[in-house]
Every structure is written in structure tokens, then in C-alpha cells.
Amino acid sequence: MPIHLVPQPVPTVPAQGQSGAVPLGVDAYGRAADDEPATLRFAGLRLVHAALRRDLARLPNALRLLQPDEDDKGEALLRHWNFVTAMLTCHHEQQDTRLWPIVRRFAPELRLLLNWLEDDHHNLDHSFTRVTTLVRIASRDTGSAWPVAYAMEDLAARLETHLRIEERQLLPRMERVVAEGSRLGGLGELLDLLRLADGPGVADALVWLLEGVEPASVERLLAECDDDVARNWPHWHATYQRCTSPLWAPADGSVGGVAGVGSVGSVGLGSVAD
């Protein structure tokens, strides 16, 4: 039996005297036409953008606070950085292979912008690879943590420019090109692509993407996913919170930063579903 995390409307029988036609402004389930849509348009893209901004804001500070005797935390920071880099790569592949070809077809006036974005994807991927080498060093040698943290912040500023161009110049045009209710660019499509890709697992990606999202929005987003994801979400979410908060906590053990955020403690990303 399908599992739904949001209430499902019950069809009603038209009152006597009506022809059975739905009144103007109301759909067959009794909802007003201007009600909030059931799906969040391009939620997969928007969630990746928000998660990248969140982690690139807190990772440099976590690296600066790393102490010489915190080897486990250094390894966790490196794992989290590798996870963020892998998610960025999957995000770029989704855009370059699935989204941009459709936009090129129906909005050819954007082809020069899309060409630039694709080129910048490759440049960003190479920049993240270079910084990964620095993070690997800093996770074992805290003496180099500060300059590496500055390198991460410089990269975050560069990525921010790229994200703003997509959000301000491309997404509004995509809203007119892609049909309402399409899975293209949505959370469900992103999770399906991750299942086929040799990259982050669905459980890890989902809890990372939905961290900090309002509970009501989480329910709407999970409604886009299959029943297995919805059924396992409470376990994945609780495990993620339990294992990740130490990464962002200060050295005295008290939890700092954003509540319930983070990467991995002793388990590492990739084992949330265990």
C-alpha cells in the first residue's frame, strides 16, 4: 500500500443540480487553483545550491578549530569535503547531460550562457580537486589549516557567482520551458540519477540535502520520492543527526553552529543507511 507523508485529497461527488463540471478556480479534488503546488519546482537544483552554500560556509571554520590531537575529526572533515565535492560533480553532470540540452532546444537564445556554464562546471571541478589536495594535508597538519580555510572561502565565493547566475538568469526561463509538475530538476529525479551513478548514496544525499529545511517542506519534498525513501527517512535522519553533530562542535564538546548539522562522526558519509 503506498505511503504518503502529506494528506491526500478525497474526491467529492458534485452536489445535485451541478453538471459535474469542476467550478472555475477549483480542481477535481476541491483545491483552489491558486493553492500552493504539490511539488517544489526544480527542488533538486535548489537544494543542492543551498547545501553547498551551507557547507562551504561552515567547513572553513571547522577546519580552523581543528586541534592537533583530533585525528578522527580531521578524517571526518576530509570525508565530508570529499562528499561535498562528489555531490557537486553529480549536480554538474545532471545539468550538463539532462537539463541544458532541453533548455537549448526550447530556449536557443540561452545557448551562449549554457556554453559558459558548462565550461565553468569543468573549471570548478578542477578547482575543487586542487583544494581537496590541500584539505587532505590540513586534516593531518593543523598548522596549515588557516591558509587552506582561506582557499576554501575563495572557492566558495567563486562558486557563489556561478550559482547566482543560474538562479537569476536561468531558472526563471526554465520555469517557462519546463511543464508544471515535471520531475525534471526535481528531488526525485536527482535521487534516481544518484542510484545509477557511481557516487554518493541516496540516504547520505537525502539527509544532506534536507538538513535545515522546514519540516513542512520536508514532507512535501519526500512526497516526490518513492515509498521506500519515505519509509526510511526517519531512520536516516536520526542517524545523520547523531553521527554528524560532533563534527561542527567546538573542542569543549558543546554543540555549536547550526543545530543538527554536519557530516560524520565515526561512521563517515556513506553509512547513514546502515
PDB file of C-alpha atoms in Angstrom:
ATOM      1  CA  MET A   1       0.000   0.000   0.000  1.00  0.00           C
ATOM      2  CA  PRO A   2       1.529   3.371  -0.962  1.00  0.00           C
ATOM      3  CA  ILE A   3       2.808   5.538   1.856  1.00  0.00           C
ATOM      4  CA  HIS A   4       2.082   9.252   1.694  1.00  0.00           C
ATOM      5  CA  LEU A   5       3.613  11.788   4.060  1.00  0.00           C
ATOM      6  CA  VAL A   6       1.155  14.525   3.152  1.00  0.00           C
ATOM      7  CA  PRO A   7      -2.643  14.225   3.379  1.00  0.00           C
ATOM      8  CA  GLN A   8      -4.149  13.008   0.132  1.00  0.00           C
ATOM      9  CA  PRO A   9      -7.336  14.763  -1.055  1.00  0.00           C
ATOM     10  CA  VAL A  10     -10.514  12.724  -1.235  1.00  0.00           C
ATOM     11  CA  PRO A  11     -12.605  13.226  -4.403  1.00  0.00           C
ATOM     12  CA  THR A  12     -16.093  14.508  -3.685  1.00  0.00           C
ATOM     13  CA  VAL A  13     -19.338  13.920  -5.563  1.00  0.00           C
ATOM     14  CA  PRO A  14     -20.721  17.115  -7.130  1.00  0.00           C
ATOM     15  CA  ALA A  15     -23.848  18.404  -5.423  1.00  0.00           C
ATOM     16  CA  GLN A  16     -27.190  17.862  -7.135  1.00  0.00           C
ATOM     17  CA  GLY A  17     -28.032  20.475  -9.697  1.00  0.00           C
ATOM     18  CA  GLN A  18     -24.451  20.648 -10.938  1.00  0.00           C
ATOM     19  CA  SER A  19     -23.459  19.169 -14.257  1.00  0.00           C
ATOM     20  CA  GLY A  20     -20.435  17.540 -12.732  1.00  0.00           C
ATOM     21  CA  ALA A  21     -18.073  20.124 -14.148  1.00  0.00           C
ATOM     22  CA  VAL A  22     -15.468  21.452 -11.786  1.00  0.00           C
ATOM     23  CA  PRO A  23     -16.161  25.065 -10.766  1.00  0.00           C
ATOM     24  CA  LEU A  24     -13.803  27.667 -12.167  1.00  0.00           C
ATOM     25  CA  GLY A  25     -10.751  28.029  -9.934  1.00  0.00           C
ATOM     26  CA  VAL A  26     -11.165  24.630  -8.241  1.00  0.00           C
ATOM     27  CA  ASP A  27      -9.685  21.320  -9.315  1.00  0.00           C
ATOM     28  CA  ALA A  28     -11.285  17.864  -9.144  1.00  0.00           C
ATOM     29  CA  TYR A  29     -10.091  17.423  -5.543  1.00  0.00           C
ATOM     30  CA  GLY A  30     -11.651  20.584  -4.228  1.00  0.00           C
ATOM     31  CA  ARG A  31      -8.466  22.637  -4.064  1.00  0.00           C
ATOM     32  CA  ALA A  32      -8.416  26.224  -5.202  1.00  0.00           C
ATOM     33  CA  ALA A  33      -6.396  26.784  -8.336  1.00  0.00           C
ATOM     34  CA  ASP A  34      -4.156  29.267  -6.532  1.00  0.00           C
ATOM     35  CA  ASP A  35      -3.301  26.832  -3.717  1.00  0.00           C
ATOM     36  CA  GLU A  36       0.376  26.111  -3.200  1.00  0.00           C
ATOM     37  CA  PRO A  37       1.520  23.479  -5.716  1.00  0.00           C
ATOM     38  CA  ALA A  38       2.115  19.932  -4.515  1.00  0.00           C
ATOM     39  CA  THR A  39       5.695  19.930  -5.776  1.00  0.00           C
ATOM     40  CA  LEU A  40       8.506  22.433  -5.439  1.00  0.00           C
ATOM     41  CA  ARG A  41       9.779  23.357  -8.882  1.00  0.00           C
ATOM     42  CA  PHE A  42      13.397  22.334  -9.522  1.00  0.00           C
ATOM     43  CA  ALA A  43      13.741  21.312  -5.881  1.00  0.00           C
ATOM     44  CA  GLY A  44      16.740  19.101  -6.632  1.00  0.00           C
ATOM     45  CA  LEU A  45      18.717  22.006  -8.076  1.00  0.00           C
ATOM     46  CA  ARG A  46      17.716  24.459  -5.377  1.00  0.00           C
ATOM     47  CA  LEU A  47      18.503  22.027  -2.552  1.00  0.00           C
ATOM     48  CA  VAL A  48      21.977  21.313  -3.920  1.00  0.00           C
ATOM     49  CA  HIS A  49      22.667  25.037  -4.147  1.00  0.00           C
ATOM     50  CA  ALA A  50      21.526  25.626  -0.563  1.00  0.00           C
ATOM     51  CA  ALA A  51      23.507  22.674   0.805  1.00  0.00           C
ATOM     52  CA  LEU A  52      26.684  23.769  -0.991  1.00  0.00           C
ATOM     53  CA  ARG A  53      26.364  27.273   0.426  1.00  0.00           C
ATOM     54  CA  ARG A  54      25.725  25.924   3.926  1.00  0.00           C
ATOM     55  CA  ASP A  55      28.713  23.592   3.987  1.00  0.00           C
ATOM     56  CA  LEU A  56      31.147  25.941   2.284  1.00  0.00           C
ATOM     57  CA  ALA A  57      30.284  28.488   4.987  1.00  0.00           C
ATOM     58  CA  ARG A  58      30.953  26.161   7.929  1.00  0.00           C
ATOM     59  CA  LEU A  59      33.738  23.897   6.688  1.00  0.00           C
ATOM     60  CA  PRO A  60      36.478  26.595   6.804  1.00  0.00           C
ATOM     61  CA  ASN A  61      35.676  27.442  10.433  1.00  0.00           C
ATOM     62  CA  ALA A  62      35.557  23.755  11.384  1.00  0.00           C
ATOM     63  CA  LEU A  63      38.996  23.366   9.830  1.00  0.00           C
ATOM     64  CA  ARG A  64      40.370  26.359  11.741  1.00  0.00           C
ATOM     65  CA  LEU A  65      39.088  24.907  15.038  1.00  0.00           C
ATOM     66  CA  LEU A  66      40.737  21.534  14.407  1.00  0.00           C
ATOM     67  CA  GLN A  67      43.163  20.654  17.201  1.00  0.00           C
ATOM     68  CA  PRO A  68      46.436  18.667  16.787  1.00  0.00           C
ATOM     69  CA  ASP A  69      45.084  15.676  18.756  1.00  0.00           C
ATOM     70  CA  GLU A  70      41.776  15.446  16.830  1.00  0.00           C
ATOM     71  CA  ASP A  71      42.801  12.947  14.177  1.00  0.00           C
ATOM     72  CA  ASP A  72      39.331  11.415  13.932  1.00  0.00           C
ATOM     73  CA  LYS A  73      37.733  14.791  13.429  1.00  0.00           C
ATOM     74  CA  GLY A  74      40.306  15.657  10.773  1.00  0.00           C
ATOM     75  CA  GLU A  75      39.466  12.480   8.888  1.00  0.00           C
ATOM     76  CA  ALA A  76      35.749  13.265   9.217  1.00  0.00           C
ATOM     77  CA  LEU A  77      36.277  16.740   7.794  1.00  0.00           C
ATOM     78  CA  LEU A  78      38.129  15.277   4.835  1.00  0.00           C
ATOM     79  CA  ARG A  79      35.363  12.724   4.241  1.00  0.00           C
ATOM     80  CA  HIS A  80      32.769  15.457   4.353  1.00  0.00           C
ATOM     81  CA  TRP A  81      34.707  17.605   1.900  1.00  0.00           C
ATOM     82  CA  ASN A  82      35.020  14.617  -0.452  1.00  0.00           C
ATOM     83  CA  PHE A  83      31.270  14.076  -0.162  1.00  0.00           C
ATOM     84  CA  VAL A  84      30.509  17.716  -0.984  1.00  0.00           C
ATOM     85  CA  THR A  85      32.835  17.517  -3.989  1.00  0.00           C
ATOM     86  CA  ALA A  86      31.136  14.327  -5.206  1.00  0.00           C
ATOM     87  CA  MET A  87      27.691  15.906  -4.885  1.00  0.00           C
ATOM     88  CA  LEU A  88      28.861  18.938  -6.841  1.00  0.00           C
ATOM     89  CA  THR A  89      30.153  16.679  -9.618  1.00  0.00           C
ATOM     90  CA  CYS A  90      26.834  14.790  -9.796  1.00  0.00           C
ATOM     91  CA  HIS A  91      24.979  18.109  -9.841  1.00  0.00           C
ATOM     92  CA  HIS A  92      27.040  19.322 -12.787  1.00  0.00           C
ATOM     93  CA  GLU A  93      26.508  16.055 -14.660  1.00  0.00           C
ATOM     94  CA  GLN A  94      22.743  16.321 -14.139  1.00  0.00           C
ATOM     95  CA  GLN A  95      22.725  19.825 -15.548  1.00  0.00           C
ATOM     96  CA  ASP A  96      25.058  19.213 -18.498  1.00  0.00           C
ATOM     97  CA  THR A  97      23.535  15.916 -19.664  1.00  0.00           C
ATOM     98  CA  ARG A  98      19.828  16.266 -18.806  1.00  0.00           C
ATOM     99  CA  LEU A  99      18.788  19.859 -18.199  1.00  0.00           C
ATOM    100  CA  TRP A 100      20.823  22.040 -20.505  1.00  0.00           C
ATOM    101  CA  PRO A 101      20.005  20.060 -23.698  1.00  0.00           C
ATOM    102  CA  ILE A 102      16.300  20.641 -23.056  1.00  0.00           C
ATOM    103  CA  VAL A 103      16.805  24.341 -22.373  1.00  0.00           C
ATOM    104  CA  ARG A 104      18.923  24.643 -25.540  1.00  0.00           C
ATOM    105  CA  ARG A 105      16.131  23.126 -27.588  1.00  0.00           C
ATOM    106  CA  PHE A 106      13.310  25.310 -26.297  1.00  0.00           C
ATOM    107  CA  ALA A 107      15.262  28.458 -25.439  1.00  0.00           C
ATOM    108  CA  PRO A 108      18.023  28.685 -28.068  1.00  0.00           C
ATOM    109  CA  GLU A 109      18.712  32.292 -27.123  1.00  0.00           C
ATOM    110  CA  LEU A 110      20.353  30.946 -23.938  1.00  0.00           C
ATOM    111  CA  ARG A 111      22.854  28.694 -25.716  1.00  0.00           C
ATOM    112  CA  LEU A 112      25.820  31.045 -25.149  1.00  0.00           C
ATOM    113  CA  LEU A 113      25.038  31.243 -21.438  1.00  0.00           C
ATOM    114  CA  LEU A 114      24.704  27.457 -21.254  1.00  0.00           C
ATOM    115  CA  ASN A 115      28.040  27.013 -23.021  1.00  0.00           C
ATOM    116  CA  TRP A 116      29.665  29.300 -20.469  1.00  0.00           C
ATOM    117  CA  LEU A 117      28.058  27.437 -17.570  1.00  0.00           C
ATOM    118  CA  GLU A 118      29.308  24.091 -18.887  1.00  0.00           C
ATOM    119  CA  ASP A 119      32.836  25.443 -19.238  1.00  0.00           C
ATOM    120  CA  ASP A 120      32.651  26.869 -15.735  1.00  0.00           C
ATOM    121  CA  HIS A 121      31.471  23.487 -14.426  1.00  0.00           C
ATOM    122  CA  HIS A 122      34.720  21.951 -15.657  1.00  0.00           C
ATOM    123  CA  ASN A 123      36.767  24.776 -14.183  1.00  0.00           C
ATOM    124  CA  LEU A 124      35.016  24.484 -10.830  1.00  0.00           C
ATOM    125  CA  ASP A 125      35.519  20.711 -10.769  1.00  0.00           C
ATOM    126  CA  HIS A 126      39.251  21.192 -11.312  1.00  0.00           C
ATOM    127  CA  SER A 127      39.401  23.873  -8.609  1.00  0.00           C
ATOM    128  CA  PHE A 128      37.644  21.601  -6.106  1.00  0.00           C
ATOM    129  CA  THR A 129      40.108  18.827  -6.961  1.00  0.00           C
ATOM    130  CA  ARG A 130      43.038  21.134  -6.214  1.00  0.00           C
ATOM    131  CA  VAL A 131      41.537  22.261  -2.909  1.00  0.00           C
ATOM    132  CA  THR A 132      40.875  18.612  -1.998  1.00  0.00           C
ATOM    133  CA  THR A 133      44.642  18.040  -2.000  1.00  0.00           C
ATOM    134  CA  LEU A 134      45.044  20.968   0.409  1.00  0.00           C
ATOM    135  CA  VAL A 135      42.242  19.754   2.684  1.00  0.00           C
ATOM    136  CA  ARG A 136      43.873  16.334   2.821  1.00  0.00           C
ATOM    137  CA  ILE A 137      47.067  17.958   4.094  1.00  0.00           C
ATOM    138  CA  ALA A 138      45.306  20.260   6.563  1.00  0.00           C
ATOM    139  CA  SER A 139      43.255  17.394   8.037  1.00  0.00           C
ATOM    140  CA  ARG A 140      46.543  15.857   9.235  1.00  0.00           C
ATOM    141  CA  ASP A 141      48.592  19.013   9.810  1.00  0.00           C
ATOM    142  CA  THR A 142      46.651  21.658  11.717  1.00  0.00           C
ATOM    143  CA  GLY A 143      49.473  24.152  11.135  1.00  0.00           C
ATOM    144  CA  SER A 144      48.254  24.550   7.551  1.00  0.00           C
ATOM    145  CA  ALA A 145      44.560  24.771   8.469  1.00  0.00           C
ATOM    146  CA  TRP A 146      44.206  28.551   8.235  1.00  0.00           C
ATOM    147  CA  PRO A 147      45.607  29.068   4.723  1.00  0.00           C
ATOM    148  CA  VAL A 148      43.596  26.087   3.480  1.00  0.00           C
ATOM    149  CA  ALA A 149      40.468  27.535   5.090  1.00  0.00           C
ATOM    150  CA  TYR A 150      41.087  30.772   3.184  1.00  0.00           C
ATOM    151  CA  ALA A 151      41.428  28.746  -0.042  1.00  0.00           C
ATOM    152  CA  MET A 152      38.060  27.120   0.680  1.00  0.00           C
ATOM    153  CA  GLU A 153      36.458  30.526   1.223  1.00  0.00           C
ATOM    154  CA  ASP A 154      37.891  31.856  -2.032  1.00  0.00           C
ATOM    155  CA  LEU A 155      36.457  28.838  -3.839  1.00  0.00           C
ATOM    156  CA  ALA A 156      33.098  29.355  -2.118  1.00  0.00           C
ATOM    157  CA  ALA A 157      32.999  32.963  -3.364  1.00  0.00           C
ATOM    158  CA  ARG A 158      33.695  31.829  -6.899  1.00  0.00           C
ATOM    159  CA  LEU A 159      31.003  29.158  -6.715  1.00  0.00           C
ATOM    160  CA  GLU A 160      28.533  31.704  -5.354  1.00  0.00           C
ATOM    161  CA  THR A 161      28.880  33.760  -8.524  1.00  0.00           C
ATOM    162  CA  HIS A 162      28.115  30.680 -10.616  1.00  0.00           C
ATOM    163  CA  LEU A 163      25.076  29.745  -8.531  1.00  0.00           C
ATOM    164  CA  ARG A 164      23.613  33.243  -8.699  1.00  0.00           C
ATOM    165  CA  ILE A 165      23.882  33.294 -12.477  1.00  0.00           C
ATOM    166  CA  GLU A 166      21.965  30.004 -12.686  1.00  0.00           C
ATOM    167  CA  GLU A 167      19.305  31.149 -10.229  1.00  0.00           C
ATOM    168  CA  ARG A 168      18.753  34.639 -11.620  1.00  0.00           C
ATOM    169  CA  GLN A 169      19.237  34.143 -15.344  1.00  0.00           C
ATOM    170  CA  LEU A 170      18.387  30.506 -15.996  1.00  0.00           C
ATOM    171  CA  LEU A 171      15.813  29.187 -13.524  1.00  0.00           C
ATOM    172  CA  PRO A 172      13.198  31.853 -14.378  1.00  0.00           C
ATOM    173  CA  ARG A 173      13.485  30.887 -18.050  1.00  0.00           C
ATOM    174  CA  MET A 174      13.317  27.177 -17.196  1.00  0.00           C
ATOM    175  CA  GLU A 175      10.046  27.763 -15.357  1.00  0.00           C
ATOM    176  CA  ARG A 176       8.543  28.804 -18.684  1.00  0.00           C
ATOM    177  CA  VAL A 177      10.164  25.980 -20.664  1.00  0.00           C
ATOM    178  CA  VAL A 178       9.547  23.005 -18.350  1.00  0.00           C
ATOM    179  CA  ALA A 179       5.946  21.950 -17.774  1.00  0.00           C
ATOM    180  CA  GLU A 180       4.422  22.366 -14.329  1.00  0.00           C
ATOM    181  CA  GLY A 181       4.641  19.112 -12.355  1.00  0.00           C
ATOM    182  CA  SER A 182       7.587  17.784 -14.369  1.00  0.00           C
ATOM    183  CA  ARG A 183      10.173  15.739 -12.463  1.00  0.00           C
ATOM    184  CA  LEU A 184      12.942  17.444 -14.419  1.00  0.00           C
ATOM    185  CA  GLY A 185      15.327  19.053 -11.955  1.00  0.00           C
ATOM    186  CA  GLY A 186      13.314  17.756  -9.009  1.00  0.00           C
ATOM    187  CA  LEU A 187      14.438  15.882  -5.940  1.00  0.00           C
ATOM    188  CA  GLY A 188      13.036  12.553  -7.142  1.00  0.00           C
ATOM    189  CA  GLU A 189      14.925  12.765 -10.409  1.00  0.00           C
ATOM    190  CA  LEU A 190      18.158  13.654  -8.601  1.00  0.00           C
ATOM    191  CA  LEU A 191      17.864  10.616  -6.318  1.00  0.00           C
ATOM    192  CA  ASP A 192      17.174   8.382  -9.315  1.00  0.00           C
ATOM    193  CA  LEU A 193      20.336   9.668 -11.005  1.00  0.00           C
ATOM    194  CA  LEU A 194      22.372   9.043  -7.857  1.00  0.00           C
ATOM    195  CA  ARG A 195      21.174   5.430  -7.812  1.00  0.00           C
ATOM    196  CA  LEU A 196      22.593   4.957 -11.307  1.00  0.00           C
ATOM    197  CA  ALA A 197      25.799   6.903 -10.713  1.00  0.00           C
ATOM    198  CA  ASP A 198      28.951   5.708  -9.021  1.00  0.00           C
ATOM    199  CA  GLY A 199      28.795   8.396  -6.381  1.00  0.00           C
ATOM    200  CA  PRO A 200      27.089   9.348  -3.103  1.00  0.00           C
ATOM    201  CA  GLY A 201      24.410   7.034  -1.777  1.00  0.00           C
ATOM    202  CA  VAL A 202      20.760   8.049  -1.762  1.00  0.00           C
ATOM    203  CA  ALA A 203      20.498   8.006   2.044  1.00  0.00           C
ATOM    204  CA  ASP A 204      23.505  10.245   2.553  1.00  0.00           C
ATOM    205  CA  ALA A 205      22.498  12.617  -0.228  1.00  0.00           C
ATOM    206  CA  LEU A 206      18.931  12.980   1.019  1.00  0.00           C
ATOM    207  CA  VAL A 207      19.754  13.812   4.632  1.00  0.00           C
ATOM    208  CA  TRP A 208      22.492  16.178   3.462  1.00  0.00           C
ATOM    209  CA  LEU A 209      20.122  17.977   1.096  1.00  0.00           C
ATOM    210  CA  LEU A 210      17.265  18.287   3.586  1.00  0.00           C
ATOM    211  CA  GLU A 211      19.344  19.401   6.553  1.00  0.00           C
ATOM    212  CA  GLY A 212      17.903  22.642   7.908  1.00  0.00           C
ATOM    213  CA  VAL A 213      14.785  22.526   5.709  1.00  0.00           C
ATOM    214  CA  GLU A 214      11.484  23.338   7.412  1.00  0.00           C
ATOM    215  CA  PRO A 215       9.568  20.154   8.436  1.00  0.00           C
ATOM    216  CA  ALA A 216       6.531  21.090   6.366  1.00  0.00           C
ATOM    217  CA  SER A 217       8.693  21.491   3.277  1.00  0.00           C
ATOM    218  CA  VAL A 218      10.450  18.204   4.032  1.00  0.00           C
ATOM    219  CA  GLU A 219       7.111  16.400   3.926  1.00  0.00           C
ATOM    220  CA  ARG A 220       6.274  17.940   0.572  1.00  0.00           C
ATOM    221  CA  LEU A 221       9.694  17.046  -0.815  1.00  0.00           C
ATOM    222  CA  LEU A 222       9.527  13.460   0.402  1.00  0.00           C
ATOM    223  CA  ALA A 223       6.187  13.136  -1.382  1.00  0.00           C
ATOM    224  CA  GLU A 224       8.179  13.429  -4.639  1.00  0.00           C
ATOM    225  CA  CYS A 225      10.248  10.362  -3.708  1.00  0.00           C
ATOM    226  CA  ASP A 226       9.327   6.697  -3.785  1.00  0.00           C
ATOM    227  CA  ASP A 227       7.739   4.903  -0.837  1.00  0.00           C
ATOM    228  CA  ASP A 228      10.989   3.204   0.210  1.00  0.00           C
ATOM    229  CA  VAL A 229      12.696   6.573   0.671  1.00  0.00           C
ATOM    230  CA  ALA A 230       9.746   7.936   2.647  1.00  0.00           C
ATOM    231  CA  ARG A 231       9.657   4.862   4.846  1.00  0.00           C
ATOM    232  CA  ASN A 232      13.369   5.027   5.681  1.00  0.00           C
ATOM    233  CA  TRP A 233      13.594   8.793   6.111  1.00  0.00           C
ATOM    234  CA  PRO A 234      13.063   8.898   9.930  1.00  0.00           C
ATOM    235  CA  HIS A 235      15.880   6.385  10.487  1.00  0.00           C
ATOM    236  CA  TRP A 236      18.248   8.086   8.044  1.00  0.00           C
ATOM    237  CA  HIS A 237      17.561  11.490   9.553  1.00  0.00           C
ATOM    238  CA  ALA A 238      18.075  10.372  13.167  1.00  0.00           C
ATOM    239  CA  THR A 239      21.291   8.535  12.288  1.00  0.00           C
ATOM    240  CA  TYR A 240      22.652  11.533  10.411  1.00  0.00           C
ATOM    241  CA  GLN A 241      21.979  13.901  13.309  1.00  0.00           C
ATOM    242  CA  ARG A 242      23.513  11.534  15.851  1.00  0.00           C
ATOM    243  CA  CYS A 243      26.670  10.940  13.833  1.00  0.00           C
ATOM    244  CA  THR A 244      27.303  14.386  12.406  1.00  0.00           C
ATOM    245  CA  SER A 245      26.859  16.951  15.155  1.00  0.00           C
ATOM    246  CA  PRO A 246      30.322  16.281  16.712  1.00  0.00           C
ATOM    247  CA  LEU A 247      31.986  17.471  13.524  1.00  0.00           C
ATOM    248  CA  TRP A 248      30.676  21.001  13.979  1.00  0.00           C
ATOM    249  CA  ALA A 249      31.019  21.090  17.763  1.00  0.00           C
ATOM    250  CA  PRO A 250      33.821  23.119  19.390  1.00  0.00           C
ATOM    251  CA  ALA A 251      36.658  21.411  21.208  1.00  0.00           C
ATOM    252  CA  ASP A 252      34.927  21.623  24.610  1.00  0.00           C
ATOM    253  CA  GLY A 253      32.264  19.203  23.395  1.00  0.00           C
ATOM    254  CA  SER A 254      29.335  21.611  23.384  1.00  0.00           C
ATOM    255  CA  VAL A 255      27.386  21.755  20.182  1.00  0.00           C
ATOM    256  CA  GLY A 256      27.992  24.933  18.196  1.00  0.00           C
ATOM    257  CA  GLY A 257      26.932  26.347  14.870  1.00  0.00           C
ATOM    258  CA  VAL A 258      23.655  25.270  13.337  1.00  0.00           C
ATOM    259  CA  ALA A 259      21.716  22.735  15.353  1.00  0.00           C
ATOM    260  CA  GLY A 260      21.599  19.245  13.937  1.00  0.00           C
ATOM    261  CA  VAL A 261      24.046  19.908  11.149  1.00  0.00           C
ATOM    262  CA  GLY A 262      27.187  18.293   9.993  1.00  0.00           C
ATOM    263  CA  SER A 263      28.974  15.494   8.402  1.00  0.00           C
ATOM    264  CA  VAL A 264      30.239  12.374  10.015  1.00  0.00           C
ATOM    265  CA  GLY A 265      31.474  11.302  13.344  1.00  0.00           C
ATOM    266  CA  SER A 266      32.959   7.841  13.476  1.00  0.00           C
ATOM    267  CA  VAL A 267      30.848   6.282  10.742  1.00  0.00           C
ATOM    268  CA  GLY A 268      31.538   8.584   7.816  1.00  0.00           C
ATOM    269  CA  LEU A 269      29.293   9.544   4.965  1.00  0.00           C
ATOM    270  CA  GLY A 270      28.133   6.539   3.062  1.00  0.00           C
ATOM    271  CA  SER A 271      26.826   4.609   6.067  1.00  0.00           C
ATOM    272  CA  VAL A 272      23.729   6.561   7.057  1.00  0.00           C
ATOM    273  CA  ALA A 273      21.532   3.786   5.717  1.00  0.00           C
ATOM    274  CA  ASP A 274      23.223   1.117   7.857  1.00  0.00           C
TER     275      ASP A 274
END
